[in-house]
Coordinates of C-alpha atoms in Angstrom, one line a residue:
M635 CA 35.1 25.5 18.2
E636 CA 32.8 24.7 15.3
I637 CA 35.0 21.7 14.2
S638 CA 34.8 20.2 17.6
N639 CA 31.1 20.7 17.9
Q640 CA 30.6 19.0 14.4
R641 CA 32.8 16.1 15.6
S642 CA 30.7 15.8 18.7
L643 CA 27.4 15.7 16.6
N644 CA 28.9 13.2 14.3
A645 CA 29.8 10.9 17.3
I646 CA 26.4 11.2 18.8
E647 CA 24.9 10.3 15.4
G648 CA 27.1 7.3 15.2
V649 CA 26.1 6.2 18.6
S650 CA 22.5 6.5 17.8
N651 CA 22.9 4.6 14.6
R652 CA 24.8 1.7 16.3
D653 CA 22.0 1.7 19.0
T654 CA 19.4 1.4 16.2
F655 CA 21.0 -1.6 14.7
Q656 CA 21.6 -3.2 18.1
D657 CA 17.9 -3.0 18.9
T658 CA 16.7 -4.5 15.6
A659 CA 16.8 -7.9 14.0
L660 CA 16.4 -9.2 10.5
G661 CA 14.1 -12.1 9.7
L662 CA 13.9 -14.0 6.4
V663 CA 11.5 -16.8 5.3
S664 CA 11.8 -18.4 1.8
T665 CA 9.2 -20.5 -0.2
R666 CA 8.8 -21.6 -3.7
S667 CA 5.5 -19.9 -4.5
F668 CA 4.3 -16.3 -4.5
P669 CA 1.0 -17.0 -2.9
A670 CA 2.7 -19.0 -0.2
I671 CA 5.1 -16.2 0.6
V672 CA 2.3 -13.6 0.7
G673 CA 0.4 -15.8 3.0
T674 CA 3.5 -16.4 5.0
A675 CA 4.3 -12.6 5.2
D676 CA 0.6 -11.9 6.3
M677 CA 1.0 -14.4 9.2
M678 CA 4.3 -12.8 10.3
L679 CA 2.8 -9.3 10.3
K680 CA -0.1 -10.5 12.3
S681 CA 1.7 -12.5 14.9
A682 CA 4.3 -10.0 16.1
G683 CA 5.3 -6.3 16.0
V684 CA 7.4 -6.4 12.9
H685 CA 7.7 -4.5 9.6
L686 CA 7.5 -6.0 6.2
V687 CA 10.5 -4.8 4.2
G688 CA 9.3 -6.5 1.0
Y689 CA 9.9 -9.7 -1.2
E690 CA 13.0 -10.8 -2.8
K691 CA 12.6 -13.0 -5.9
I692 CA 15.6 -14.7 -7.4
G693 CA 14.1 -16.9 -10.0
G694 CA 13.1 -20.5 -10.2
G695 CA 10.1 -19.7 -8.0
Y696 CA 12.1 -18.8 -5.0
C697 CA 10.6 -15.9 -3.0
T698 CA 11.7 -14.6 0.3
A699 CA 9.8 -12.3 2.8
I700 CA 11.9 -9.9 4.8
V701 CA 10.9 -8.4 8.1
R702 CA 12.6 -6.1 10.5
G703 CA 11.8 -5.4 14.2
G704 CA 12.8 -6.2 17.7
I705 CA 14.7 -9.3 18.3
A706 CA 11.9 -11.1 20.1
D707 CA 9.3 -10.0 17.6
V708 CA 11.3 -11.1 14.7
R709 CA 12.0 -14.5 16.2
L710 CA 8.3 -14.9 17.0
A711 CA 7.3 -13.7 13.5
V712 CA 9.8 -16.1 11.6
E713 CA 8.5 -19.0 13.8
S714 CA 4.9 -18.2 12.8
G715 CA 6.0 -17.8 9.1
V716 CA 7.8 -21.1 9.1
Q717 CA 4.8 -22.9 10.4
T718 CA 2.5 -21.2 7.8
A719 CA 5.0 -22.1 4.9
E720 CA 5.2 -25.7 6.1
Q721 CA 1.4 -25.9 6.1
F722 CA 1.5 -24.8 2.3
G723 CA 4.2 -27.4 1.7
Q724 CA 6.4 -24.7 0.2
L725 CA 8.9 -23.9 2.9
V726 CA 12.6 -23.7 1.6
S727 CA 14.5 -22.0 4.4
S728 CA 14.4 -19.3 7.2
L729 CA 16.9 -17.1 9.0
V730 CA 17.1 -14.7 12.1
I731 CA 19.9 -12.3 12.4
P732 CA 19.6 -10.5 15.7
R733 CA 21.9 -7.5 15.0
P734 CA 22.9 -7.2 11.3
Y735 CA 26.1 -5.4 10.7
P736 CA 25.5 -1.9 8.9
N737 CA 27.3 -3.0 5.8
L738 CA 24.9 -5.9 5.3
D739 CA 22.1 -3.3 5.3
I740 CA 23.7 -1.0 2.8
V741 CA 24.5 -3.6 0.2
L742 CA 21.6 -6.1 0.5
P743 CA 17.9 -5.1 0.0
I744 CA 17.0 -5.8 3.7
T745 CA 16.9 -2.2 5.1
T746 CA 13.8 -0.6 6.4
R747 CA 12.7 0.6 3.0
F748 CA 9.0 0.2 2.0
T749 CA 7.4 0.2 -1.3
K750 CA 4.9 3.0 -1.0
L751 CA 2.3 2.8 -3.8
M752 CA 0.4 5.8 -2.2
E753 CA 3.4 8.1 -2.2
D754 CA 3.5 11.5 -4.0
G755 CA -0.3 11.9 -3.5
N756 CA -1.2 8.6 -5.1
Y757 CA -3.6 6.0 -3.9
S758 CA -5.2 2.8 -4.9
R759 CA -8.9 2.3 -5.4
L760 CA -8.6 -1.4 -4.4
S761 CA -7.2 -0.8 -0.9
N762 CA -8.7 -2.4 2.1
Q763 CA -10.3 -5.2 -0.1
A764 CA -9.7 -9.0 0.2
I765 CA -6.8 -10.4 -1.8
G766 CA -7.0 -13.6 -3.9
L767 CA -4.0 -15.2 -5.5
V768 CA -4.0 -18.1 -8.1
E769 CA -0.5 -19.4 -9.2
T770 CA -0.2 -21.6 -12.1
R771 CA 2.7 -23.1 -14.2
G772 CA 2.4 -21.5 -17.5
F773 CA 1.1 -18.3 -18.8
P774 CA -2.1 -19.6 -20.8
A775 CA -3.4 -21.2 -17.5
M776 CA -3.1 -18.1 -15.6
V777 CA -4.9 -16.0 -18.3
G778 CA -7.7 -18.6 -18.4
A779 CA -7.9 -18.5 -14.6
C780 CA -8.2 -14.7 -14.7
D781 CA -10.9 -14.8 -17.3
A782 CA -12.8 -17.3 -15.1
M783 CA -12.5 -15.4 -11.9
L784 CA -13.6 -12.1 -13.5
K785 CA -16.7 -13.9 -14.9
A786 CA -17.6 -15.8 -11.7
A787 CA -17.8 -13.0 -9.2
D788 CA -17.5 -9.3 -8.7
V789 CA -13.7 -9.0 -8.5
H790 CA -11.0 -6.8 -10.2
L791 CA -7.9 -8.1 -11.6
A792 CA -5.2 -5.9 -9.7
A793 CA -2.0 -7.3 -11.2
Y794 CA 0.0 -10.5 -12.0
E795 CA 3.5 -11.6 -10.8
K796 CA 6.1 -13.8 -12.5
I797 CA 8.8 -15.5 -10.2
G798 CA 10.5 -17.8 -12.6
G799 CA 10.3 -21.5 -13.3
G800 CA 7.2 -20.9 -15.4
L801 CA 5.2 -19.8 -12.3
C802 CA 2.7 -17.0 -12.7
T803 CA 0.3 -15.4 -10.2
A804 CA -2.9 -13.6 -10.8
I805 CA -3.8 -11.2 -8.0
I806 CA -7.5 -10.1 -7.6
R807 CA -9.3 -7.8 -5.3
G808 CA -12.8 -7.7 -3.9
S809 CA -15.1 -8.5 -1.1
V810 CA -14.1 -11.7 1.0
A811 CA -17.0 -13.6 -0.4
N812 CA -16.5 -12.6 -4.0
V813 CA -12.8 -13.3 -3.9
A814 CA -13.5 -16.9 -2.4
V815 CA -15.9 -17.7 -5.2
A816 CA -13.6 -16.3 -7.8
V817 CA -10.5 -18.1 -6.6
E818 CA -12.4 -21.4 -6.7
A819 CA -13.5 -20.8 -10.2
G820 CA -10.0 -19.9 -11.2
M821 CA -8.7 -23.0 -9.6
F822 CA -10.8 -25.3 -11.7
E823 CA -10.0 -23.4 -14.9
A824 CA -6.3 -23.5 -14.3
E825 CA -6.4 -27.2 -13.8
R826 CA -8.4 -27.7 -17.0
I827 CA -5.9 -25.7 -19.0
G828 CA -2.6 -26.5 -17.3
E829 CA -1.1 -26.9 -14.0
L830 CA -2.3 -25.2 -10.7
N831 CA 0.5 -24.6 -8.3
A832 CA -0.9 -22.7 -5.3
V833 CA -3.9 -20.4 -4.2
M834 CA -4.2 -18.1 -1.4
V835 CA -7.0 -15.8 0.0
I836 CA -6.2 -13.0 2.6
P837 CA -9.5 -11.6 3.9
R838 CA -8.1 -8.4 5.8
P839 CA -4.7 -7.4 4.5
L840 CA -2.7 -5.0 6.7
D841 CA -1.4 -1.7 5.3
E842 CA 2.2 -3.0 4.9
M843 CA 0.9 -5.8 2.9
E844 CA -0.9 -3.4 0.6
Q845 CA 2.4 -1.4 0.1
T846 CA 4.4 -4.5 -1.0
L847 CA 1.9 -6.2 -3.4
P848 CA 2.2 -5.3 -7.1
L849 CA -0.6 -3.2 -8.4
A850 CA -1.4 -2.3 -12.1
S851 CA -1.1 1.4 -12.9
C852 CA -4.8 1.5 -13.9
W853 CA -5.8 1.2 -10.3
I854 CA -3.5 3.9 -9.0
E855 CA -5.0 7.4 -8.9
E856 CA -3.3 10.7 -8.4
R857 CA -4.8 13.1 -6.0
E858 CA -5.6 16.5 -7.7
P859 CA -4.6 19.4 -5.6
L860 CA -7.2 21.9 -4.7
N861 CA -6.7 25.0 -6.7
L862 CA -7.4 28.1 -4.6
P863 CA -6.9 31.8 -5.7
V864 CA -3.5 33.2 -5.1
N865 CA -4.9 36.4 -3.6
I866 CA -8.5 36.1 -2.5
K867 CA -8.7 39.8 -1.3
E868 CA -7.8 41.2 -4.7
Q869 CA -10.3 39.0 -6.5
V870 CA -13.1 39.9 -4.1
A871 CA -12.5 43.5 -4.5
E872 CA -13.0 43.2 -8.4
I873 CA -16.5 41.6 -8.0
E874 CA -19.2 44.2 -8.4
V875 CA -21.4 44.5 -5.3
L876 CA -25.1 45.0 -5.8
R877 CA -26.2 47.7 -3.3
L878 CA -29.8 48.3 -2.3
P879 CA -31.1 51.9 -2.6
D880 CA -31.2 54.1 0.5
L881 CA -34.7 54.3 1.7
T882 CA -34.2 57.6 3.4
K883 CA -33.6 59.2 0.0
L884 CA -37.0 58.0 -1.4
P885 CA -39.6 60.7 -2.5
T886 CA -41.7 61.5 0.7
K887 CA -44.9 62.1 -1.2
I888 CA -45.3 58.4 -2.1
A889 CA -47.6 57.8 0.9
E890 CA -49.9 60.9 -0.1
E891 CA -50.1 59.7 -3.7
L892 CA -51.1 56.1 -2.6
W893 CA -53.8 57.7 -0.3
N894 CA -55.3 59.8 -3.0
D895 CA -55.5 56.6 -5.3
E896 CA -57.5 54.9 -2.8

């Protein structure tokens, strides 16, 4: 009986897994710039009800944004992403797979996994701030752009990303106005030192965008647990309680003595 019940449960789970795969689709948009792929992913998230799985970087500057969701949502998101990448002049290719086979999900990094920077009680002090990205060809140009951006406005250097082909991207965080001013200063400095490849400013990043962007460890804080006594009753019992004297036991002749003194 137990064996037959277990087989029934396995059959039900298999059907539910197949239904899950049938209801989802896979969308990919590829560019040759990290700022371009971040801006493309931001537009994909805001145009349809999809989830951002992450980015796949294969070198040579090629980056791919991967989203999952309903078939109609993924088609709409990929269409918006393609238009955005074309506006940047960085579109390489795009793809929509309505019902990816389970084996494809297991082998390739296209499952519904998410990079959670705030897991295990960790969180970022730079969350919910605007994002600025300046991409250069050559490391010295990126370092010079970082220095210029930090000196031009009240922003923080969150991290930097390398995608091959000599392309490096500095990622800054701050208010929308400060990020815009800083990115402009970084552009001029990068062009003076070397080659500027792409820039991007994202005023209001979504939570899933936050979780997929690189972040330096200095901006990740660990939430400290609140240490409470193991047994509060025992500790309270050990505390000495200051008790007031019993007024009924005071000498009764105090009033008479006070009267005689007057």
